[in-house]
Amino acid sequence: MIKAKITVTLKKGVLDPQGKAIEGSLSALGFEGVNSVRQGKVFDIELTMDDKATAEKSLTAMCEQLLANTVIEDYRVEIFS
Amino acid sequence: MIKAKITVTLKKGVLDPQGKAIEGSLSALGFEGVNSVRQGKVFDIELTMDDKATAEKSLTAMCEQLLANTVIEDYRVEIFS
């Protein structure tokens, strides 16, 4: 059993309206000193396989094909145990 | 300037239909050995303050008040220099 975490974030320079909305809300709630907020996605994935190399290859393929829009998003794969 | 990352994930036991949908799509794409997928959110936040203790307090308050629904979600605050 392999546990992995995939983090998908917008590439630098890509506008993040959701992040901007959160910035506005935080400001409206009275939080000061917030310079920028950018929102991303995180996927906690459990795989039944045990080989880390195979798992990493498979997870990268999942990102390329489904989890991330590689035109505007970056992804990072982390594998635990 | 402080950079922080807030990760918001569903509590254990809370149904994650979005994660289930991703599991189904991965299976349809031919990925085998996917045991479970759970989706969460990640916020990359830049604060103009320099004091880590104040920043952590402020970020925790942001989670409680806006970023996480603490009834069904857990949050984790990480601060980088």
PDB file of C-alpha atoms in Angstrom:
ATOM      1  CA  MET A   1       0.000   0.000   0.000  1.00  0.00           C
ATOM      2  CA  ILE A   2       1.389   3.359  -1.056  1.00  0.00           C
ATOM      3  CA  LYS A   3       0.041   6.691   0.088  1.00  0.00           C
ATOM      4  CA  ALA A   4       0.673   9.660  -2.130  1.00  0.00           C
ATOM      5  CA  LYS A   5      -0.181  13.329  -2.240  1.00  0.00           C
ATOM      6  CA  ILE A   6      -0.592  15.252  -5.474  1.00  0.00           C
ATOM      7  CA  THR A   7      -0.677  19.024  -5.313  1.00  0.00           C
ATOM      8  CA  VAL A   8      -1.988  20.936  -8.317  1.00  0.00           C
ATOM      9  CA  THR A   9      -1.433  24.690  -8.423  1.00  0.00           C
ATOM     10  CA  LEU A  10      -1.906  27.359 -11.052  1.00  0.00           C
ATOM     11  CA  LYS A  11       1.250  28.291 -12.941  1.00  0.00           C
ATOM     12  CA  LYS A  12       2.834  31.633 -12.140  1.00  0.00           C
ATOM     13  CA  GLY A  13       1.249  34.391 -14.168  1.00  0.00           C
ATOM     14  CA  VAL A  14      -2.090  32.631 -14.553  1.00  0.00           C
ATOM     15  CA  LEU A  15      -4.887  34.757 -13.102  1.00  0.00           C
ATOM     16  CA  ASP A  16      -6.548  33.240 -10.028  1.00  0.00           C
ATOM     17  CA  PRO A  17      -9.976  34.845  -9.555  1.00  0.00           C
ATOM     18  CA  GLN A  18     -10.825  32.450  -6.721  1.00  0.00           C
ATOM     19  CA  GLY A  19      -7.695  33.509  -4.839  1.00  0.00           C
ATOM     20  CA  LYS A  20      -8.544  37.169  -5.470  1.00  0.00           C
ATOM     21  CA  ALA A  21     -12.051  36.617  -4.080  1.00  0.00           C
ATOM     22  CA  ILE A  22     -10.571  35.065  -0.934  1.00  0.00           C
ATOM     23  CA  GLU A  23      -8.206  38.032  -0.574  1.00  0.00           C
ATOM     24  CA  GLY A  24     -11.235  40.328  -0.727  1.00  0.00           C
ATOM     25  CA  SER A  25     -13.146  38.275   1.829  1.00  0.00           C
ATOM     26  CA  LEU A  26     -10.208  38.159   4.235  1.00  0.00           C
ATOM     27  CA  SER A  27      -9.845  41.907   3.962  1.00  0.00           C
ATOM     28  CA  ALA A  28     -13.596  42.351   4.568  1.00  0.00           C
ATOM     29  CA  LEU A  29     -13.267  40.158   7.673  1.00  0.00           C
ATOM     30  CA  GLY A  30     -10.612  42.513   9.020  1.00  0.00           C
ATOM     31  CA  PHE A  31      -7.463  40.474   8.316  1.00  0.00           C
ATOM     32  CA  GLU A  32      -4.608  42.827   7.532  1.00  0.00           C
ATOM     33  CA  GLY A  33      -1.308  42.213   5.809  1.00  0.00           C
ATOM     34  CA  VAL A  34      -2.517  39.637   3.292  1.00  0.00           C
ATOM     35  CA  ASN A  35      -0.380  40.157   0.231  1.00  0.00           C
ATOM     36  CA  SER A  36      -1.663  37.389  -1.997  1.00  0.00           C
ATOM     37  CA  VAL A  37      -3.734  34.208  -1.942  1.00  0.00           C
ATOM     38  CA  ARG A  38      -3.616  31.486  -4.562  1.00  0.00           C
ATOM     39  CA  GLN A  39      -5.806  28.427  -4.404  1.00  0.00           C
ATOM     40  CA  GLY A  40      -4.871  24.952  -5.552  1.00  0.00           C
ATOM     41  CA  LYS A  41      -6.047  21.384  -5.233  1.00  0.00           C
ATOM     42  CA  VAL A  42      -4.661  18.472  -3.299  1.00  0.00           C
ATOM     43  CA  PHE A  43      -5.386  14.786  -3.907  1.00  0.00           C
ATOM     44  CA  ASP A  44      -4.689  12.125  -1.274  1.00  0.00           C
ATOM     45  CA  ILE A  45      -4.365   8.874  -3.163  1.00  0.00           C
ATOM     46  CA  GLU A  46      -3.928   5.335  -1.869  1.00  0.00           C
ATOM     47  CA  LEU A  47      -2.536   2.764  -4.246  1.00  0.00           C
ATOM     48  CA  THR A  48      -2.622  -0.984  -3.661  1.00  0.00           C
ATOM     49  CA  MET A  49       0.788  -1.487  -5.281  1.00  0.00           C
ATOM     50  CA  ASP A  50       4.022  -1.545  -3.266  1.00  0.00           C
ATOM     51  CA  ASP A  51       6.655  -0.510  -5.793  1.00  0.00           C
ATOM     52  CA  LYS A  52       7.461   3.181  -5.442  1.00  0.00           C
ATOM     53  CA  ALA A  53       8.923   3.593  -8.929  1.00  0.00           C
ATOM     54  CA  THR A  54       5.832   2.111 -10.591  1.00  0.00           C
ATOM     55  CA  ALA A  55       3.621   4.200  -8.336  1.00  0.00           C
ATOM     56  CA  GLU A  56       5.414   7.419  -9.232  1.00  0.00           C
ATOM     57  CA  LYS A  57       5.154   6.662 -12.941  1.00  0.00           C
ATOM     58  CA  SER A  58       1.457   5.876 -12.592  1.00  0.00           C
ATOM     59  CA  LEU A  59       0.749   9.005 -10.503  1.00  0.00           C
ATOM     60  CA  THR A  60       2.556  11.228 -13.003  1.00  0.00           C
ATOM     61  CA  ALA A  61       0.455   9.738 -15.804  1.00  0.00           C
ATOM     62  CA  MET A  62      -2.717  10.416 -13.751  1.00  0.00           C
ATOM     63  CA  CYS A  63      -1.703  14.070 -13.419  1.00  0.00           C
ATOM     64  CA  GLU A  64      -0.971  14.423 -17.123  1.00  0.00           C
ATOM     65  CA  GLN A  65      -4.186  12.731 -18.213  1.00  0.00           C
ATOM     66  CA  LEU A  66      -6.764  13.756 -15.626  1.00  0.00           C
ATOM     67  CA  LEU A  67      -5.791  15.600 -12.461  1.00  0.00           C
ATOM     68  CA  ALA A  68      -3.998  18.638 -13.843  1.00  0.00           C
ATOM     69  CA  ASN A  69      -4.580  20.896 -16.806  1.00  0.00           C
ATOM     70  CA  THR A  70      -0.924  21.183 -17.762  1.00  0.00           C
ATOM     71  CA  VAL A  71      -1.551  24.217 -19.948  1.00  0.00           C
ATOM     72  CA  ILE A  72      -2.230  26.370 -16.889  1.00  0.00           C
ATOM     73  CA  GLU A  73      -1.387  24.157 -13.903  1.00  0.00           C
ATOM     74  CA  ASP A  74       1.715  22.658 -12.301  1.00  0.00           C
ATOM     75  CA  TYR A  75       1.614  19.452 -10.306  1.00  0.00           C
ATOM     76  CA  ARG A  76       3.813  17.894  -7.634  1.00  0.00           C
ATOM     77  CA  VAL A  77       3.776  14.224  -6.663  1.00  0.00           C
ATOM     78  CA  GLU A  78       4.850  13.156  -3.155  1.00  0.00           C
ATOM     79  CA  ILE A  79       4.995   9.525  -2.122  1.00  0.00           C
ATOM     80  CA  PHE A  80       4.914   8.393   1.517  1.00  0.00           C
ATOM     81  CA  SER A  81       5.761   4.893   2.758  1.00  0.00           C
TER      82      SER A  81
ATOM     83  CA  MET B   1       7.212  38.682   4.222  1.00  0.00           C
ATOM     84  CA  ILE B   2       5.921  35.305   5.320  1.00  0.00           C
ATOM     85  CA  LYS B   3       4.850  32.546   2.948  1.00  0.00           C
ATOM     86  CA  ALA B   4       2.392  30.016   4.268  1.00  0.00           C
ATOM     87  CA  LYS B   5       0.510  27.023   2.992  1.00  0.00           C
ATOM     88  CA  ILE B   6      -2.883  26.007   4.329  1.00  0.00           C
ATOM     89  CA  THR B   7      -4.202  22.567   3.466  1.00  0.00           C
ATOM     90  CA  VAL B   8      -7.896  21.869   3.976  1.00  0.00           C
ATOM     91  CA  THR B   9      -9.062  18.256   3.776  1.00  0.00           C
ATOM     92  CA  LEU B  10     -12.311  16.470   4.544  1.00  0.00           C
ATOM     93  CA  LYS B  11     -12.418  14.801   7.966  1.00  0.00           C
ATOM     94  CA  LYS B  12     -12.207  11.021   8.060  1.00  0.00           C
ATOM     95  CA  GLY B  13     -15.613   9.458   7.592  1.00  0.00           C
ATOM     96  CA  VAL B  14     -17.022  12.381   5.612  1.00  0.00           C
ATOM     97  CA  LEU B  15     -18.188  11.207   2.203  1.00  0.00           C
ATOM     98  CA  ASP B  16     -16.160  12.634  -0.696  1.00  0.00           C
ATOM     99  CA  PRO B  17     -18.215  12.339  -3.908  1.00  0.00           C
ATOM    100  CA  GLN B  18     -15.614  14.332  -5.871  1.00  0.00           C
ATOM    101  CA  GLY B  19     -12.922  11.854  -4.836  1.00  0.00           C
ATOM    102  CA  LYS B  20     -15.190   8.949  -5.781  1.00  0.00           C
ATOM    103  CA  ALA B  21     -15.786  10.503  -9.216  1.00  0.00           C
ATOM    104  CA  ILE B  22     -12.026  10.790  -9.742  1.00  0.00           C
ATOM    105  CA  GLU B  23     -11.588   7.137  -8.724  1.00  0.00           C
ATOM    106  CA  GLY B  24     -14.166   6.191 -11.354  1.00  0.00           C
ATOM    107  CA  SER B  25     -12.469   8.308 -14.030  1.00  0.00           C
ATOM    108  CA  LEU B  26      -9.025   6.887 -13.240  1.00  0.00           C
ATOM    109  CA  SER B  27     -10.436   3.388 -13.486  1.00  0.00           C
ATOM    110  CA  ALA B  28     -12.121   4.252 -16.807  1.00  0.00           C
ATOM    111  CA  LEU B  29      -8.777   5.559 -18.085  1.00  0.00           C
ATOM    112  CA  GLY B  30      -7.213   2.193 -17.299  1.00  0.00           C
ATOM    113  CA  PHE B  31      -5.319   3.012 -14.107  1.00  0.00           C
ATOM    114  CA  GLU B  32      -5.275  -0.042 -11.874  1.00  0.00           C
ATOM    115  CA  GLY B  33      -4.631  -0.393  -8.161  1.00  0.00           C
ATOM    116  CA  VAL B  34      -6.228   2.873  -7.056  1.00  0.00           C
ATOM    117  CA  ASN B  35      -7.621   2.175  -3.615  1.00  0.00           C
ATOM    118  CA  SER B  36      -8.979   5.591  -2.710  1.00  0.00           C
ATOM    119  CA  VAL B  37      -8.860   9.235  -3.747  1.00  0.00           C
ATOM    120  CA  ARG B  38      -9.792  12.153  -1.526  1.00  0.00           C
ATOM    121  CA  GLN B  39      -9.693  15.731  -2.734  1.00  0.00           C
ATOM    122  CA  GLY B  40      -8.795  18.748  -0.670  1.00  0.00           C
ATOM    123  CA  LYS B  41      -7.857  22.383  -1.115  1.00  0.00           C
ATOM    124  CA  VAL B  42      -4.574  24.167  -0.726  1.00  0.00           C
ATOM    125  CA  PHE B  43      -4.066  27.903  -0.226  1.00  0.00           C
ATOM    126  CA  ASP B  44      -0.700  29.591  -0.825  1.00  0.00           C
ATOM    127  CA  ILE B  45      -0.773  32.771   1.192  1.00  0.00           C
ATOM    128  CA  GLU B  46       1.748  35.606   1.389  1.00  0.00           C
ATOM    129  CA  LEU B  47       1.609  37.863   4.408  1.00  0.00           C
ATOM    130  CA  THR B  48       3.401  41.185   4.671  1.00  0.00           C
ATOM    131  CA  MET B  49       4.152  40.689   8.381  1.00  0.00           C
ATOM    132  CA  ASP B  50       7.442  39.181   9.606  1.00  0.00           C
ATOM    133  CA  ASP B  51       6.533  37.731  12.993  1.00  0.00           C
ATOM    134  CA  LYS B  52       5.862  34.010  12.705  1.00  0.00           C
ATOM    135  CA  ALA B  53       3.822  33.718  15.896  1.00  0.00           C
ATOM    136  CA  THR B  54       1.465  36.527  14.842  1.00  0.00           C
ATOM    137  CA  ALA B  55       1.243  35.047  11.361  1.00  0.00           C
ATOM    138  CA  GLU B  56       0.327  31.609  12.681  1.00  0.00           C
ATOM    139  CA  LYS B  57      -2.377  33.080  14.927  1.00  0.00           C
ATOM    140  CA  SER B  58      -3.773  35.093  12.022  1.00  0.00           C
ATOM    141  CA  LEU B  59      -3.711  32.120   9.623  1.00  0.00           C
ATOM    142  CA  THR B  60      -5.484  29.880  12.135  1.00  0.00           C
ATOM    143  CA  ALA B  61      -8.177  32.517  12.535  1.00  0.00           C
ATOM    144  CA  MET B  62      -8.547  32.711   8.728  1.00  0.00           C
ATOM    145  CA  CYS B  63      -9.107  28.952   8.620  1.00  0.00           C
ATOM    146  CA  GLU B  64     -11.672  29.031  11.415  1.00  0.00           C
ATOM    147  CA  GLN B  65     -13.575  31.962   9.944  1.00  0.00           C
ATOM    148  CA  LEU B  66     -13.347  31.522   6.202  1.00  0.00           C
ATOM    149  CA  LEU B  67     -11.113  28.896   4.635  1.00  0.00           C
ATOM    150  CA  ALA B  68     -12.339  25.704   6.298  1.00  0.00           C
ATOM    151  CA  ASN B  69     -15.737  24.412   7.276  1.00  0.00           C
ATOM    152  CA  THR B  70     -14.619  22.986  10.615  1.00  0.00           C
ATOM    153  CA  VAL B  71     -17.736  20.838  10.919  1.00  0.00           C
ATOM    154  CA  ILE B  72     -16.571  18.568   8.112  1.00  0.00           C
ATOM    155  CA  GLU B  73     -13.028  19.727   7.315  1.00  0.00           C
ATOM    156  CA  ASP B  74      -9.616  19.651   8.968  1.00  0.00           C
ATOM    157  CA  TYR B  75      -6.946  22.239   8.243  1.00  0.00           C
ATOM    158  CA  ARG B  76      -3.183  22.372   8.553  1.00  0.00           C
ATOM    159  CA  VAL B  77      -1.107  25.547   8.592  1.00  0.00           C
ATOM    160  CA  GLU B  78       2.535  25.469   7.448  1.00  0.00           C
ATOM    161  CA  ILE B  79       4.733  28.547   7.587  1.00  0.00           C
ATOM    162  CA  PHE B  80       7.873  28.992   5.502  1.00  0.00           C
ATOM    163  CA  SER B  81      10.261  31.846   6.322  1.00  0.00           C
TER     164      SER B  81
END
